[in-house]
CSV table of C-alpha atoms (C1' of nucleotides) in Angstrom, one decimal:
chain,number,residue,atom,x,y,z
Z,13,MET,CA,151.8,87.8,77.3
Z,14,GLU,CA,150.6,90.2,80.0
Z,15,ARG,CA,147.4,92.2,79.7
Z,16,GLY,CA,145.9,95.1,81.7
Z,17,ALA,CA,143.8,98.2,81.6
Z,18,ILE,CA,144.0,101.8,82.9
Z,19,ASP,CA,140.9,103.7,83.7
Z,20,VAL,CA,141.1,107.2,82.3
Z,21,ALA,CA,139.1,108.4,85.4
Z,22,ASP,CA,142.1,107.5,87.5
Z,23,LEU,CA,144.4,110.0,85.6
Z,24,ASN,CA,144.8,113.7,86.3
Z,25,GLY,CA,142.7,115.0,83.4
Z,26,PRO,CA,141.4,113.5,80.2
Z,27,PHE,CA,143.1,111.2,77.7
Z,28,ASP,CA,142.5,110.6,74.0
Z,29,LEU,CA,144.8,107.9,72.5
Z,30,GLN,CA,144.1,108.6,68.9
Z,31,ALA,CA,144.6,112.3,69.2
Z,32,THR,CA,147.8,111.7,71.1
Z,33,VAL,CA,149.3,109.2,68.8
Z,34,GLU,CA,148.2,110.7,65.5
Z,35,SER,CA,148.7,114.4,66.1
Z,36,GLY,CA,152.1,114.4,64.3
Z,37,GLN,CA,154.4,114.3,67.4
Z,38,SER,CA,155.2,110.6,67.3
Z,39,TYR,CA,155.8,108.4,64.3
Z,40,LEU,CA,156.7,105.3,66.2
Z,41,TRP,CA,153.3,103.6,66.5
Z,42,ASN,CA,151.6,101.4,63.9
Z,43,ARG,CA,147.8,101.3,63.8
Z,44,ALA,CA,146.8,97.6,63.6
Z,45,ASP,CA,144.5,98.2,60.7
Z,46,GLY,CA,147.4,99.4,58.7
Z,47,GLY,CA,146.1,103.0,58.5
Z,48,THR,CA,148.5,105.8,58.3
Z,49,TYR,CA,148.3,108.9,60.6
Z,50,GLY,CA,145.8,111.5,59.6
Z,51,ASP,CA,143.7,108.9,57.9
Z,52,ALA,CA,140.9,109.6,60.4
Z,53,ARG,CA,138.0,108.6,58.2
Z,54,ALA,CA,139.0,105.0,58.2
Z,55,TYR,CA,139.6,104.9,62.0
Z,56,GLY,CA,137.2,102.6,63.7
Z,57,GLY,CA,137.3,104.4,67.1
Z,58,ASP,CA,138.9,101.7,69.2
Z,59,GLU,CA,141.8,100.4,67.0
Z,60,TRP,CA,144.9,98.9,68.5
Z,61,TYR,CA,148.2,100.8,68.2
Z,62,GLU,CA,151.5,98.9,68.4
Z,63,THR,CA,155.1,99.8,69.1
Z,64,VAL,CA,158.4,98.3,70.2
Z,65,VAL,CA,160.4,100.2,72.8
Z,66,ASP,CA,164.1,99.6,73.6
Z,67,PRO,CA,165.2,99.8,77.2
Z,68,ILE,CA,164.7,103.2,78.9
Z,69,PRO,CA,166.6,103.8,82.2
Z,70,GLY,CA,164.2,103.8,85.1
Z,71,VAL,CA,161.3,102.6,83.0
Z,72,THR,CA,162.1,99.3,81.4
Z,73,ASP,CA,165.3,97.2,81.4
Z,74,GLU,CA,164.3,95.1,78.4
Z,75,ARG,CA,163.0,95.6,74.9
Z,76,VAL,CA,159.2,95.6,75.1
Z,77,VAL,CA,156.4,95.1,72.6
Z,78,VAL,CA,153.2,96.9,73.5
Z,79,ARG,CA,149.7,97.1,72.0
Z,80,VAL,CA,147.2,99.6,73.3
Z,81,ARG,CA,143.6,100.7,72.5
Z,82,GLN,CA,141.1,103.0,74.0
Z,83,ARG,CA,137.4,102.2,74.6
Z,84,GLY,CA,135.0,104.9,75.7
Z,85,GLY,CA,135.6,108.6,76.1
Z,86,ALA,CA,138.4,110.9,77.0
Z,87,ARG,CA,137.1,111.3,80.5
Z,88,ASP,CA,135.5,107.9,81.3
Z,89,GLY,CA,137.1,105.5,78.9
Z,90,THR,CA,139.5,102.6,79.4
Z,91,VAL,CA,143.0,102.1,78.0
Z,92,GLU,CA,143.5,98.4,77.4
Z,93,TRP,CA,147.0,97.0,76.8
Z,94,GLU,CA,148.8,93.8,75.8
Z,95,SER,CA,152.5,93.5,76.2
Z,96,THR,CA,155.6,91.3,76.7
Z,97,ALA,CA,155.9,93.0,80.2
Z,98,ASP,CA,153.9,95.1,82.6
Z,99,ALA,CA,153.1,98.0,80.3
Z,100,VAL,CA,151.7,100.5,82.9
Z,101,PRO,CA,155.0,102.3,83.7
Z,102,LEU,CA,155.9,102.3,80.0
Z,103,LEU,CA,152.6,103.7,78.8
Z,104,THR,CA,152.6,106.2,81.5
Z,105,HIS,CA,156.1,107.3,80.4
Z,106,LEU,CA,155.5,107.3,76.6
Z,107,LEU,CA,152.0,108.9,76.6
Z,108,ARG,CA,152.6,111.3,79.6
Z,109,LEU,CA,149.8,109.8,81.6
Z,110,ASP,CA,151.5,111.3,84.6
Z,111,ASP,CA,150.8,114.9,83.4
Z,112,ASP,CA,148.1,116.8,85.2
Z,113,LEU,CA,146.3,117.9,82.1
Z,114,ASP,CA,143.6,119.9,83.9
Z,115,ALA,CA,146.5,121.8,85.6
Z,116,VAL,CA,148.0,122.4,82.2
Z,117,LEU,CA,144.8,123.8,80.9
Z,118,ASP,CA,144.4,126.0,83.9
Z,119,ALA,CA,147.9,127.4,83.3
Z,120,THR,CA,147.1,128.1,79.6
Z,121,PRO,CA,146.3,131.7,78.6
Z,122,ASP,CA,142.6,132.4,77.7
Z,123,LEU,CA,143.0,132.9,74.0
Z,124,PRO,CA,140.2,132.1,71.6
Z,125,LEU,CA,142.3,130.0,69.3
Z,126,LEU,CA,143.7,128.0,72.1
Z,127,ASN,CA,140.3,127.5,73.7
Z,128,ARG,CA,138.9,126.1,70.4
Z,129,ALA,CA,141.9,123.8,69.9
Z,130,TYR,CA,141.7,122.4,73.5
Z,131,ASP,CA,138.0,121.9,73.1
Z,132,ALA,CA,138.3,120.1,69.8
Z,133,TYR,CA,140.8,117.5,71.0
Z,134,GLU,CA,140.2,117.1,74.7
Z,135,GLY,CA,142.6,114.5,76.1
Z,136,LEU,CA,145.4,115.0,73.6
Z,137,ARG,CA,148.7,114.6,75.6
Z,138,LEU,CA,152.3,115.2,74.6
Z,139,THR,CA,154.5,112.2,74.2
Z,140,ARG,CA,157.9,111.1,75.6
Z,141,ASP,CA,159.2,109.4,72.5
Z,142,PRO,CA,162.5,107.4,72.7
Z,143,THR,CA,165.1,110.0,71.7
Z,144,PHE,CA,167.0,108.5,68.8
Z,145,PRO,CA,163.9,107.4,66.9
Z,146,CYS,CA,162.4,110.8,67.6
Z,147,LEU,CA,165.5,112.5,66.2
Z,148,ILE,CA,165.5,110.4,63.0
Z,149,SER,CA,161.7,110.9,62.6
Z,150,PHE,CA,162.0,114.7,62.6
Z,151,ILE,CA,165.1,114.8,60.4
Z,152,CYS,CA,162.8,113.0,57.9
Z,153,SER,CA,160.0,115.5,58.5
Z,154,ALA,CA,161.6,118.3,56.5
Z,155,GLN,CA,159.2,119.4,53.7
Z,156,MET,CA,157.1,116.4,54.3
Z,157,ARG,CA,153.5,115.6,55.1
Z,158,VAL,CA,152.5,113.8,58.3
Z,159,ALA,CA,151.3,110.6,56.6
Z,160,ARG,CA,154.5,110.3,54.6
Z,161,ILE,CA,156.7,110.9,57.6
Z,162,HIS,CA,154.9,108.0,59.2
Z,163,ARG,CA,155.3,105.8,56.2
Z,164,MET,CA,159.0,106.5,56.1
Z,165,GLN,CA,159.5,105.5,59.7
Z,166,ARG,CA,157.5,102.4,59.2
Z,167,ARG,CA,159.7,101.4,56.2
Z,168,LEU,CA,162.8,102.1,58.2
Z,169,ARG,CA,161.5,99.8,61.0
Z,170,GLU,CA,160.4,97.0,58.6
Z,171,THR,CA,163.6,97.1,56.6
Z,172,TYR,CA,166.3,97.6,59.2
Z,173,GLY,CA,164.7,97.0,62.6
Z,174,ASP,CA,165.0,93.9,64.7
Z,175,VAL,CA,162.0,91.5,64.8
Z,176,VAL,CA,160.5,91.0,68.2
Z,177,GLU,CA,157.5,88.7,68.9
Z,178,LEU,CA,154.4,89.1,71.0
Z,179,ASP,CA,152.0,86.2,71.2
Z,180,GLY,CA,153.7,84.6,68.2
Z,181,GLU,CA,153.2,87.8,66.0
Z,182,PRO,CA,156.3,89.7,64.7
Z,183,TYR,CA,156.8,93.4,65.4
Z,184,HIS,CA,159.7,95.6,64.3
Z,185,ALA,CA,161.8,97.6,66.6
Z,186,PHE,CA,163.2,100.9,65.4
Z,187,PRO,CA,166.6,100.4,63.8
Z,188,THR,CA,169.6,100.9,66.2
Z,189,PRO,CA,172.0,103.8,65.5
Z,190,ALA,CA,174.6,101.2,64.4
Z,191,ALA,CA,172.1,99.6,62.0
Z,192,LEU,CA,171.3,102.9,60.3
Z,193,ALA,CA,175.0,104.1,60.3
Z,194,ALA,CA,175.9,100.9,58.4
Z,195,ARG,CA,173.5,101.8,55.5
Z,196,THR,CA,174.6,103.7,52.4
Z,197,GLU,CA,172.9,106.9,51.3
Z,198,GLY,CA,171.6,105.0,48.3
Z,199,GLU,CA,170.0,102.3,50.4
Z,200,LEU,CA,168.2,104.9,52.5
Z,201,ARG,CA,167.1,106.8,49.3
Z,202,ASP,CA,165.5,103.6,48.2
Z,203,LEU,CA,163.1,104.0,51.1
Z,204,SER,CA,162.0,107.4,49.6
Z,205,LEU,CA,163.9,109.5,52.1
Z,206,GLY,CA,165.2,111.7,49.3
Z,207,TYR,CA,167.8,114.3,50.3
Z,208,ARG,CA,167.2,113.4,54.0
Z,209,ALA,CA,169.0,110.0,53.4
Z,210,PRO,CA,172.6,111.3,54.0
Z,211,TYR,CA,171.4,113.3,57.0
Z,212,VAL,CA,169.9,110.1,58.6
Z,213,GLN,CA,173.0,108.1,57.9
Z,214,ARG,CA,175.5,110.7,59.2
Z,215,THR,CA,173.5,111.5,62.3
Z,216,ALA,CA,173.1,107.7,63.1
Z,217,GLU,CA,176.9,107.5,62.6
Z,218,MET,CA,177.5,110.3,65.1
Z,219,VAL,CA,175.3,108.5,67.7
Z,220,ALA,CA,176.7,105.0,67.0
Z,221,ASP,CA,180.3,106.3,67.2
Z,222,GLY,CA,179.6,108.0,70.5
Z,223,GLU,CA,180.6,111.3,69.1
Z,224,ALA,CA,177.4,112.8,70.6
Z,225,ARG,CA,174.5,111.6,72.6
Z,226,PRO,CA,171.1,113.4,71.9
Z,227,GLU,CA,169.9,112.5,75.4
Z,228,GLU,CA,172.5,114.8,76.9
Z,229,ALA,CA,170.6,117.8,75.8
Z,230,ALA,CA,168.1,117.0,78.6
Z,231,ASP,CA,170.6,118.3,81.2
Z,232,LEU,CA,170.9,121.8,79.6
Z,233,GLU,CA,168.9,125.0,79.9
Z,234,TYR,CA,166.2,125.1,77.2
Z,235,GLU,CA,167.9,127.3,74.6
Z,236,ASP,CA,171.3,125.7,75.1
Z,237,ALA,CA,169.7,122.4,74.6
Z,238,ARG,CA,168.2,123.6,71.3
Z,239,ASP,CA,171.6,124.7,70.1
Z,240,SER,CA,173.2,121.5,71.3
Z,241,LEU,CA,171.0,119.3,69.1
Z,242,THR,CA,171.7,121.2,66.0
Z,243,ARG,CA,175.2,119.6,65.9
Z,244,PHE,CA,173.5,116.6,64.3
Z,245,VAL,CA,173.3,116.6,60.6
Z,246,GLY,CA,169.9,117.6,59.3
Z,247,VAL,CA,168.9,119.2,62.5
Z,248,GLY,CA,168.2,122.9,62.6
Z,249,ASP,CA,166.2,125.0,65.2
Z,250,LYS,CA,162.8,123.6,64.3
Z,251,VAL,CA,163.7,119.9,64.4
Z,252,SER,CA,165.7,120.5,67.5
Z,253,ASP,CA,162.6,122.0,69.2
Z,254,CYS,CA,160.5,119.0,68.2
Z,255,VAL,CA,163.0,116.6,69.8
Z,256,LEU,CA,163.1,118.7,72.9
Z,257,LEU,CA,159.3,118.9,73.2
Z,258,PHE,CA,158.3,115.4,72.1
Z,259,SER,CA,161.1,113.4,73.6
Z,260,LEU,CA,163.1,115.3,76.2
Z,261,ALA,CA,160.3,116.9,78.2
Z,262,PHE,CA,161.0,120.6,77.4
Z,263,LEU,CA,157.3,121.5,77.5
Z,264,GLU,CA,158.0,125.1,76.9
Z,265,ALA,CA,159.5,124.5,73.4
Z,266,VAL,CA,157.4,125.8,70.5
Z,267,PRO,CA,158.7,124.4,67.2
Z,268,LEU,CA,158.2,127.1,64.5
Z,269,ASP,CA,156.9,125.0,61.7
Z,270,THR,CA,154.9,126.3,58.7
Z,271,TRP,CA,151.6,126.0,60.6
Z,272,ILE,CA,152.7,127.9,63.6
Z,273,ARG,CA,154.3,130.5,61.4
Z,274,THR,CA,151.0,131.0,59.6
Z,275,THR,CA,149.3,131.1,63.0
Z,276,ILE,CA,151.6,133.8,64.1
Z,277,ALA,CA,151.0,135.9,61.0
Z,278,ASP,CA,147.2,135.5,61.2
Z,279,TYR,CA,146.6,135.7,65.0
Z,280,TYR,CA,149.7,137.1,66.8
Z,281,PRO,CA,151.6,139.2,64.2
Z,282,ASP,CA,153.4,141.2,67.0
Z,283,CYS,CA,155.2,137.9,67.9
Z,284,GLU,CA,157.0,137.9,64.6
Z,285,ARG,CA,160.5,139.1,65.4
Z,286,GLY,CA,162.6,138.2,62.4
Z,287,SER,CA,164.9,135.5,63.9
Z,288,TYR,CA,163.9,132.1,65.0
Z,289,ALA,CA,165.1,132.5,68.5
Z,290,ASP,CA,163.4,135.9,69.1
Z,291,THR,CA,160.1,134.8,67.5
Z,292,SER,CA,160.2,131.6,69.4
Z,293,ARG,CA,160.6,133.5,72.7
Z,294,ALA,CA,157.7,135.8,71.8
Z,295,ILE,CA,155.2,133.1,71.0
Z,296,ARG,CA,156.4,131.0,73.9
Z,297,ASP,CA,155.5,133.9,76.2
Z,298,ARG,CA,152.2,134.4,74.4
Z,299,PHE,CA,151.3,130.8,75.0
Z,300,GLY,CA,152.0,131.0,78.7
Z,301,GLY,CA,155.6,129.9,78.9
Z,302,GLU,CA,155.9,126.7,81.0
Z,303,TYR,CA,153.4,124.7,78.9
Z,304,ALA,CA,153.7,126.6,75.7
Z,305,GLY,CA,154.6,123.4,73.8
Z,306,TYR,CA,151.2,121.9,74.8
Z,307,ALA,CA,149.5,124.9,73.3
Z,308,GLN,CA,151.6,124.6,70.1
Z,309,THR,CA,150.7,120.9,69.7
Z,310,TYR,CA,147.0,121.5,70.1
Z,311,VAL,CA,147.0,124.4,67.7
Z,312,PHE,CA,149.1,122.4,65.2
Z,313,HIS,CA,146.7,119.4,65.3
Z,314,TYR,CA,143.6,121.6,65.3
Z,315,LEU,CA,144.6,123.6,62.2
Z,316,ARG,CA,146.1,120.8,60.3
Z,317,SER,CA,142.9,118.7,60.8
Z,318,GLY,CA,140.8,121.4,59.2
Z,319,GLY,CA,139.7,123.5,62.1
Z,320,GLU,CA,139.3,127.1,60.9
M,15,DT,C1',147.5,113.3,30.7
M,16,DA,C1',150.8,116.8,31.8
M,17,DT,C1',152.4,120.2,34.8
M,18,DC,C1',152.6,122.5,38.9
M,19,DC,C1',152.9,123.0,43.8
M,20,DA,C1',153.4,122.5,48.6
M,21,DA,C1',154.6,119.5,52.3
M,22,DG,C1',155.9,120.3,60.3
M,23,DG,C1',163.5,122.6,56.8
M,24,DT,C1',168.4,122.3,56.5
M,25,DA,C1',173.1,123.0,54.5
M,26,DA,C1',176.0,125.5,51.9
M,27,DG,C1',177.2,129.5,49.6
M,28,DT,C1',176.9,134.5,49.2
M,29,DT,C1',176.7,139.3,50.9
K,22,DA,C1',174.8,137.4,61.2
K,23,DA,C1',171.2,137.9,57.6
K,24,DC,C1',169.8,136.4,53.0
K,25,DT,C1',169.5,133.0,48.8
K,26,DT,C1',169.2,128.7,46.7
K,27,DA,C1',169.2,123.7,45.9
K,28,DC,C1',167.4,119.6,47.4
K,29,DC,C1',164.2,114.2,46.9
K,30,DT,C1',159.7,112.6,46.6
K,31,DT,C1',154.7,112.3,46.2
K,32,DG,C1',149.8,113.3,46.4
K,33,DG,C1',146.5,116.5,45.1
K,34,DA,C1',145.2,120.6,42.4
K,35,DT,C1',145.0,122.8,38.1
K,36,DA,C1',145.1,123.3,33.1
DNA sequence: TATCCAAGGTAAGTT
DNA sequence: AACTTACCTTGGATA
């Protein structure tokens, strides 16, 4: 086992591990105390988070188990890790530790709601989730609460994911496309996926058969990329935007979920334009364009956690 | 205890 | 292209 630590002070801007992992953008981490996302009351403050990551070109050539926790604050704390390999490049990639968060804030419009959200969760960063697990996670997110989406992904991992060890302890990788494609709708319904079960199976089949690769969207212009991902079953504009923002580095994407739609109605009613594409464009401009997705994620987490 | 309702929407069918 | 409606499941609110 390898161990190490990253000083937050060495990053460009603050970092808050819990806010980043539990803000509803990634469902691929387990908290070591077994707590589900959004269960902040039970959070000890420096709990370990654990995940298994399949090879990512340019980041890691092997499947890696990584555990991570943060001690101290969002500006002066330390990020400790244990892993089957050197986890610094991987954590930098997954948690966007290479973003200049102070620069993102500087580029964000001076709007009262955004200011409150940024102040409330200083150090929240976007993620770069592995694409296939991210796609499945957000197909499962339809009409679902954050804690339950997390529970579904955990059950998928524990039921159909490969076991990988770290220091003698077992961890579950996310199921491969082939592993999910081989399941029946009924088997997936048994994991409480409900009507999403056939969507997950058929999308996994498309990826496993090589009919379409979600990663290819990364090479397209933003709105073309959004259209491209909707070819997968169970993926509409909103889920597509989530995958673009949380996995494929389209930081301008603003997923129009129920929270953001309420926000638009309450704070920026002039941005409501009828269609998804037009409303999306309007709120994206209001949130500053290039990093509008950062603003969306702060607002989502802030409102959902009870701010206002 | 029973019933209702909303939860980070999408697909399929209808105008 | 815009507008309905059905869809699994569950935790929390209401009666």
